[in-house]
CSV table of C-alpha atoms and ligand atoms in Angstrom, one decimal:
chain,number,residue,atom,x,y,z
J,1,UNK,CA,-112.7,26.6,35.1
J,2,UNK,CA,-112.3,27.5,38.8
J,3,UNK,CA,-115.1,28.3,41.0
J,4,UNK,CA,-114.5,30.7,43.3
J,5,UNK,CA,-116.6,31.1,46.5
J,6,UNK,CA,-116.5,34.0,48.4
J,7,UNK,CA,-118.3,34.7,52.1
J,8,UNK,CA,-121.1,32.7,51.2
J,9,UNK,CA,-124.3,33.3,53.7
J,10,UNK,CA,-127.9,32.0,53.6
J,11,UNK,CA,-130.6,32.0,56.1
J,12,UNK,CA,-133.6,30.8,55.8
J,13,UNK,CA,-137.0,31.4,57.9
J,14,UNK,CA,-139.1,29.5,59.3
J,15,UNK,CA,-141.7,31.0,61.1
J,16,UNK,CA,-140.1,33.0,64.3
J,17,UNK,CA,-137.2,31.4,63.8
J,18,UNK,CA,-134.3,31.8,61.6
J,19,UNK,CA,-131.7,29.1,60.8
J,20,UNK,CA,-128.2,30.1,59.0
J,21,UNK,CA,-127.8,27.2,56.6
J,22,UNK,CA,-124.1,28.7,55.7
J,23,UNK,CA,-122.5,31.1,57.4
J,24,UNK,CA,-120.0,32.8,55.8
J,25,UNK,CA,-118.3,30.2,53.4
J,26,UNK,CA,-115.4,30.7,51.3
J,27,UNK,CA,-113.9,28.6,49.2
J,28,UNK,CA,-111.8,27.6,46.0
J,29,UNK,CA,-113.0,24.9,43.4
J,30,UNK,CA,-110.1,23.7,41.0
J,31,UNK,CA,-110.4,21.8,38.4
J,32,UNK,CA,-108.7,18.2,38.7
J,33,UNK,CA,-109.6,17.3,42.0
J,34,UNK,CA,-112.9,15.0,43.5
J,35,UNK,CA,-114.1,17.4,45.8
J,36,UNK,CA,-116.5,15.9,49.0
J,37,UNK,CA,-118.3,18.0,50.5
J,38,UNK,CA,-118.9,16.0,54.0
J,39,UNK,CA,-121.0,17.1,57.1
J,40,UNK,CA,-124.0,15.8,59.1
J,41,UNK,CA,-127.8,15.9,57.5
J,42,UNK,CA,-128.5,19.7,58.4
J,43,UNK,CA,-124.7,20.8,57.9
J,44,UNK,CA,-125.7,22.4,54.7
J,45,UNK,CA,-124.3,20.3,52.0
J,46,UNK,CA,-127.5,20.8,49.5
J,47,UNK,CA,-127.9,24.6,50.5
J,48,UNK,CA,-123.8,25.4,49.2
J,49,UNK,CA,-124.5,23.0,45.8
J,50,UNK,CA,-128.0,25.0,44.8
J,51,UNK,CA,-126.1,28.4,45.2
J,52,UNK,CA,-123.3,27.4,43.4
J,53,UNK,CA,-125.5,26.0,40.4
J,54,UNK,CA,-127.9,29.0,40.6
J,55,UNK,CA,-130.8,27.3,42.0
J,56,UNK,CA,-131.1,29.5,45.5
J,57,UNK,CA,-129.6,32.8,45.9
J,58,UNK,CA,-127.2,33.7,48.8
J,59,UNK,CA,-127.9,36.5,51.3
J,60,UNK,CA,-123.9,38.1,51.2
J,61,UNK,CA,-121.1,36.3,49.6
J,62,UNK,CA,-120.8,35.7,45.6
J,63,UNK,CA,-120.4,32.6,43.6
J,64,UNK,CA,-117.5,33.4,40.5
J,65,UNK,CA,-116.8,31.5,37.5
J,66,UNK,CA,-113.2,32.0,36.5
J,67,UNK,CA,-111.8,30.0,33.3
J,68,UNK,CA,-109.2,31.1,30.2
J,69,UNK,CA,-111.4,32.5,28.0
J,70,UNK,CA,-111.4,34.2,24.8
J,71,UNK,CA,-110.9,37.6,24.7
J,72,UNK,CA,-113.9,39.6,25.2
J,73,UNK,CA,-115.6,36.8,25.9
J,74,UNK,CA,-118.4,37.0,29.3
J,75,UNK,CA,-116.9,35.3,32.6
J,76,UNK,CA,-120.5,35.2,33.2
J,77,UNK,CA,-121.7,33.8,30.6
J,78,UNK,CA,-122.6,30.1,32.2
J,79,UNK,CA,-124.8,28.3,30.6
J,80,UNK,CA,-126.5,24.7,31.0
J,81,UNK,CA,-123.6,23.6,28.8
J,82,UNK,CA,-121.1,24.4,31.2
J,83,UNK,CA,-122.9,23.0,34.5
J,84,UNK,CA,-124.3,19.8,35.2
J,85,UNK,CA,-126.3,18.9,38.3
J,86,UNK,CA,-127.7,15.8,40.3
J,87,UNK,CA,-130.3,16.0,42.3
J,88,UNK,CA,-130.8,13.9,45.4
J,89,UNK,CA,-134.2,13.7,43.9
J,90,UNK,CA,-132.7,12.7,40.2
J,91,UNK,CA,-135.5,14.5,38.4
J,92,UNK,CA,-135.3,11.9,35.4
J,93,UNK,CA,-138.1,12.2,32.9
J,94,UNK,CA,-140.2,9.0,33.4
J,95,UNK,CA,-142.1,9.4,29.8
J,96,UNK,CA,-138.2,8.7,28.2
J,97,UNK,CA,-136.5,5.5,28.3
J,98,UNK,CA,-132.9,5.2,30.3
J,99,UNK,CA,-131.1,5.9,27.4
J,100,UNK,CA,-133.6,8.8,25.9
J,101,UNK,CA,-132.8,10.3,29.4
J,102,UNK,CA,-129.1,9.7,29.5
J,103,UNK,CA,-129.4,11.6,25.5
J,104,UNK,CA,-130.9,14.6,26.7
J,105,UNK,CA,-128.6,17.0,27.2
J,106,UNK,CA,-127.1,16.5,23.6
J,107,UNK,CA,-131.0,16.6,21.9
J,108,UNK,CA,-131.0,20.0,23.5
J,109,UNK,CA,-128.4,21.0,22.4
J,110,UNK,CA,-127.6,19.3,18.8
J,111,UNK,CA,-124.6,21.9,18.4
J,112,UNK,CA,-122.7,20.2,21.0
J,113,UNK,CA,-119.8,18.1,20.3
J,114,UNK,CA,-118.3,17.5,23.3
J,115,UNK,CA,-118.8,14.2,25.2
J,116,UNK,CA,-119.2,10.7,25.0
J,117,UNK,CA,-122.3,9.0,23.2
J,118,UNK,CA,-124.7,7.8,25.4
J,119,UNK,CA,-124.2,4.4,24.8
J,120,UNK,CA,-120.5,4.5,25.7
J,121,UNK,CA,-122.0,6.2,28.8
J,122,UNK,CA,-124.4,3.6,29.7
J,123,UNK,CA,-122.2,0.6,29.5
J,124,UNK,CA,-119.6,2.5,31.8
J,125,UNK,CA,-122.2,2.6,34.1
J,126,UNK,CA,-123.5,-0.9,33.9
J,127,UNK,CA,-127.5,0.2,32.9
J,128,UNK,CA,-126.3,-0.6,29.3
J,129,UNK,CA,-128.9,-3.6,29.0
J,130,UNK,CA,-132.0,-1.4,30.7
J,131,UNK,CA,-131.1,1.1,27.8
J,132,UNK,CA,-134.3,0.7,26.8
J,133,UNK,CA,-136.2,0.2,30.2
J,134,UNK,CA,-138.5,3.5,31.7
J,135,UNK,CA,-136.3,4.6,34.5
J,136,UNK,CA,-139.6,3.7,36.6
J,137,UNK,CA,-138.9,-0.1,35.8
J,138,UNK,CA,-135.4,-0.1,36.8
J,139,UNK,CA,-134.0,0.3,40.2
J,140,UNK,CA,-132.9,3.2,42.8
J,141,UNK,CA,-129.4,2.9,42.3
J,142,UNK,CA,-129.8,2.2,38.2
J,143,UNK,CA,-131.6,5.3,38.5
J,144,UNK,CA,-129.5,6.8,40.1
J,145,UNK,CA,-126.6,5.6,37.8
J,146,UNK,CA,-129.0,7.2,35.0
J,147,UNK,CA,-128.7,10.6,36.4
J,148,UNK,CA,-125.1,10.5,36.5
J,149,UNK,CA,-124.3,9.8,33.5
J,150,UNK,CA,-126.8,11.9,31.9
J,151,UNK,CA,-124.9,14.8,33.8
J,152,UNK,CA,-121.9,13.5,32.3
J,153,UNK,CA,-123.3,13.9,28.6
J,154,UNK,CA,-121.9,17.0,27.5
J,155,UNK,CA,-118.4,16.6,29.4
J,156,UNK,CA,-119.2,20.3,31.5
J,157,UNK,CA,-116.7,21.6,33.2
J,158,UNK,CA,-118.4,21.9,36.3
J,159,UNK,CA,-120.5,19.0,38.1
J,160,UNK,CA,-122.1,19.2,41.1
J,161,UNK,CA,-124.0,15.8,42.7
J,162,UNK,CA,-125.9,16.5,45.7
J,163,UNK,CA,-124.9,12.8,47.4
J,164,UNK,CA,-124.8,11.1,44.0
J,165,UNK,CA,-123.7,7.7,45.4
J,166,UNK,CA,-126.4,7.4,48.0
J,167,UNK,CA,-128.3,4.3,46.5
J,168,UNK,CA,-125.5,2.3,45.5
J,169,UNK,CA,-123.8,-0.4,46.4
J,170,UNK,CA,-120.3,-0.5,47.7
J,171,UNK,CA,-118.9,-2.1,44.2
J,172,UNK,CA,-121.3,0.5,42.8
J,173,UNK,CA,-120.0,3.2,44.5
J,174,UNK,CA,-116.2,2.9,43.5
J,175,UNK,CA,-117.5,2.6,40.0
J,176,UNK,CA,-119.7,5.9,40.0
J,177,UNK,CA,-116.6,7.8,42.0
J,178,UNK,CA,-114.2,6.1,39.8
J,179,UNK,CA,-115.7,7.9,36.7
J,180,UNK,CA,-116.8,11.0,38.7
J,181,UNK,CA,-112.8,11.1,39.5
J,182,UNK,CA,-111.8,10.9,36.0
J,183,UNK,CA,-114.0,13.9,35.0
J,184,UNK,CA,-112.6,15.6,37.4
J,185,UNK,CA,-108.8,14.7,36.1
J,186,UNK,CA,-109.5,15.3,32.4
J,187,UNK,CA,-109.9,19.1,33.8
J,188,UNK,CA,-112.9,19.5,35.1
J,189,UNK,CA,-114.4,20.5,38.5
J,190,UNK,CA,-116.2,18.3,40.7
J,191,UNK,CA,-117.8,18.6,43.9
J,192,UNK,CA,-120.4,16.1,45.6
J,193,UNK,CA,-121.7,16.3,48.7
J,194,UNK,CA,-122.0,12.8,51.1
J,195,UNK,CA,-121.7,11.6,54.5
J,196,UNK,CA,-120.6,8.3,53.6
J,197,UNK,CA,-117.1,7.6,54.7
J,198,UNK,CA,-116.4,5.7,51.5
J,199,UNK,CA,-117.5,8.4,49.5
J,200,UNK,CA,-115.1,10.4,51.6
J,201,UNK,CA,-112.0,8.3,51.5
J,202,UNK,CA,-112.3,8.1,47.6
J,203,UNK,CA,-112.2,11.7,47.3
J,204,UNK,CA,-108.8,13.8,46.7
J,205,UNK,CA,-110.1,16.8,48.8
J,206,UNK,CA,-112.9,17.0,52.1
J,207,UNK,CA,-114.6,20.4,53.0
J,208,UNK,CA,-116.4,19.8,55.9
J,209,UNK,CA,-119.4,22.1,57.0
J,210,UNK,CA,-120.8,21.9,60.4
J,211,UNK,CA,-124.3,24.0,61.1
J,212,UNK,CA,-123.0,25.6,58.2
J,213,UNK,CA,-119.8,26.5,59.0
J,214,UNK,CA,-116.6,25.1,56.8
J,215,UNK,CA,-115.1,23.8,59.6
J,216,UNK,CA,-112.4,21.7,57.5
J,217,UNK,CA,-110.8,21.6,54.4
J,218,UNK,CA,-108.1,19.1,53.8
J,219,UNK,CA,-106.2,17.0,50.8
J,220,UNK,CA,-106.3,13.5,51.0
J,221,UNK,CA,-103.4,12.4,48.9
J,222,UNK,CA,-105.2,9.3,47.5
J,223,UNK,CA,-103.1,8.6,44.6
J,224,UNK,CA,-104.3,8.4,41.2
P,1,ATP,N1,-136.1,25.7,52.1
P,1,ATP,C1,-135.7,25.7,53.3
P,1,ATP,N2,-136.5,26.3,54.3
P,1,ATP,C2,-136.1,26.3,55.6
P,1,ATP,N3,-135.0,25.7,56.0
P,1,ATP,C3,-134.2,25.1,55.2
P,1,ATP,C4,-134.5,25.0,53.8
P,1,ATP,N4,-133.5,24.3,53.1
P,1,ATP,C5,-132.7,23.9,54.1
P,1,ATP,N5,-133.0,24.4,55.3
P,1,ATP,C6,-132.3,24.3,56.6
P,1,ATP,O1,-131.0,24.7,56.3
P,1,ATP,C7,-130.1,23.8,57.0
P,1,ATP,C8,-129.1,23.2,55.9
P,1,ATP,O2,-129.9,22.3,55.1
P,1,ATP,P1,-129.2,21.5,53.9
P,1,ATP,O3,-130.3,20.8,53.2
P,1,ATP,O4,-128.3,22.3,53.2
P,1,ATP,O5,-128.4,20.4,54.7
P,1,ATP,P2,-127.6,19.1,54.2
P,1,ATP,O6,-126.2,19.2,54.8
P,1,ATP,O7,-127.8,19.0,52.8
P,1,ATP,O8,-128.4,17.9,55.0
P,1,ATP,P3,-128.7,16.4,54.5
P,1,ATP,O9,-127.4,15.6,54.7
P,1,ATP,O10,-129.8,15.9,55.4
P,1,ATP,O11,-129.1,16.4,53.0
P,1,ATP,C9,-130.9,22.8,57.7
P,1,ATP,O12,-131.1,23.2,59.0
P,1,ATP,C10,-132.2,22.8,57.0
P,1,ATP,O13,-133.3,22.5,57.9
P,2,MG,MG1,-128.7,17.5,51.5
C-alpha cells in the first residue's frame, strides 16, 4: 500500500480565533521505509496521524489508499484490518489482561490469518512475563510496549503511532523502533510521529512540520 497525501488542510476554532493545524500538506507514504514525523508540540504531528487514520476530517486536501489490488476490488475499501493505530493515550482495555489486550485484534477478527501470535509478540517486546498482569499493574512504558504490539497483531499494512516510544527507555526505544522498522521492511507502511532525536536518527525518512507546515522532508540513509 502507498498512502498518498494530497493538500492536506485543517483548522480548528477556538473561540475568535482560528489556528491552521496543517496547512496545505502533501505527501507520499511508501511502504518499506520508518517514516518520523518530527516537529515541535503544536507542529501538528497528532492532527496529520488522525486524518490519515480517519479519526478527524480535513478541511481541503484528501487522504488516498493506493495498493495492487484485485480486480474490481474497492481502493477504498479500508478497513480496521488494514490500519493500525497508537494512541499517545494507548486506550488499552484495563478489564483484559496484557496479553488478552495484545489478542484483540485477532478475537475480532477470527478470520484473520495474518500475523504473529501474541505470545511471539509479547516476548519480542519484553512484557512476556506480565502476560498475565492488568495493563494497570504494569508500567508506562510496558504499557506502552502493550499497545504496540497489539497494533502489530494483524501485520496491517499501514501503522500509524502518534509518539509511540515516548515512555521508554533508551534500550527500550531501539527495541520498539527496531521492530517498528522491520514492519515497515516486510512491506508495510509506517509512520510515527516524535520529537525525540533518537527516535529521529533511527528513522530511514524525517518529514518535518512546523505550525503546520511540512517544512522538510529528507532520507536518512541509515542502513539496514
Ligand atoms: N481539537 C482541537 N481544538 C483546537 N485546537 C486544536 C485541537 N487539536 C489540535 N489543536 C491545535 O492544532 C495545533 C496542532 O496540534 P497537534 O496536536 O497536531 O500538534 P502536535 O505536533 O501533535 O503537538 P505535540 O508534540 O504537543 O503532541 C496546535 O496548535 C493545537 O493547539
Ligand atoms: Mg501530538
Amino acid at each position: 500500500m502507498t498512502v498518498v497525501v494530497e493538500n492536506l488542510t485543517k483548522r480548528f476554532r477556538r473561540g475568535a480565533e482560528t489556528v491552521t493545524a496543517l496547512d496545505d500538506v502533501t505527501l507520499v507514504l511508501n511502504p518499506g521505509e520508518l517514516t518520523v514525523a518530527a516537529g515541535p508540540s503544536g507542529s501538528g504531528k497528532t492532527t496529520l496521524l488522525s486524518i490519515i487514520a480517519g479519526f478527524e476530517t480535513a478541511d481541503a486536501g484528501a487522504v488516498r489508499f493506493e495498493s495492487p489490488l484485485p480486480v474490481g476490488a474497492d481502493p477504498l475499501a479500508m478497513t480496521w484490518r488494514d490500519l493500525a493505530f497508537v494512541p499517545q493515550a494507548l486506550a488499552l482495555l484495563d478489564e483484559l489482561t496484557v496479553r488478552e489486550n495484545v489478542e484483540m485484534p485477532a478475537l475480532l477478527d477470527p478470520s484473520a490469518l495474518r500475523g504473529e501470535p501474541a505470545e511471539e509478540l509479547l516476548e519480542r517486546f519484553e512484557i512476556g512475563h506480565l502476560a498475565d498482569r492488568y495493563p494497570s499493574m504494569t508500567s508506562g512504558g510496558e504499557q506502552q510496549r502493550t499497545a504496540v504490539a497489539r497494533a502489530l497483531r494483524l501485520h496491517p499494512p499501514l501503522l500509524l503511532g502518534d509518539e509511540p516510544t515516548g515512555h521508554q527507555d533508551r534500550g527500550r526505544i531501539d527495541l520498539v523502533l527496531g521492530i517498528l522498522r522491520g514492519h515497515a521492511y516486510a512491506g508495510n507502511v509506517v509512520l510515527i510521529s516524535s520529537h525525540d532525536e533518537a527516535v529521529i536518527s533511527m528513522a530511514d525518512r524525517v518529514v518535518t512540520l512546523a505550525d503546520g507546515r511540512l517544512v522538510s522532508d529528507k532520507r536518512t540513509g541509515v542502513s539496514r
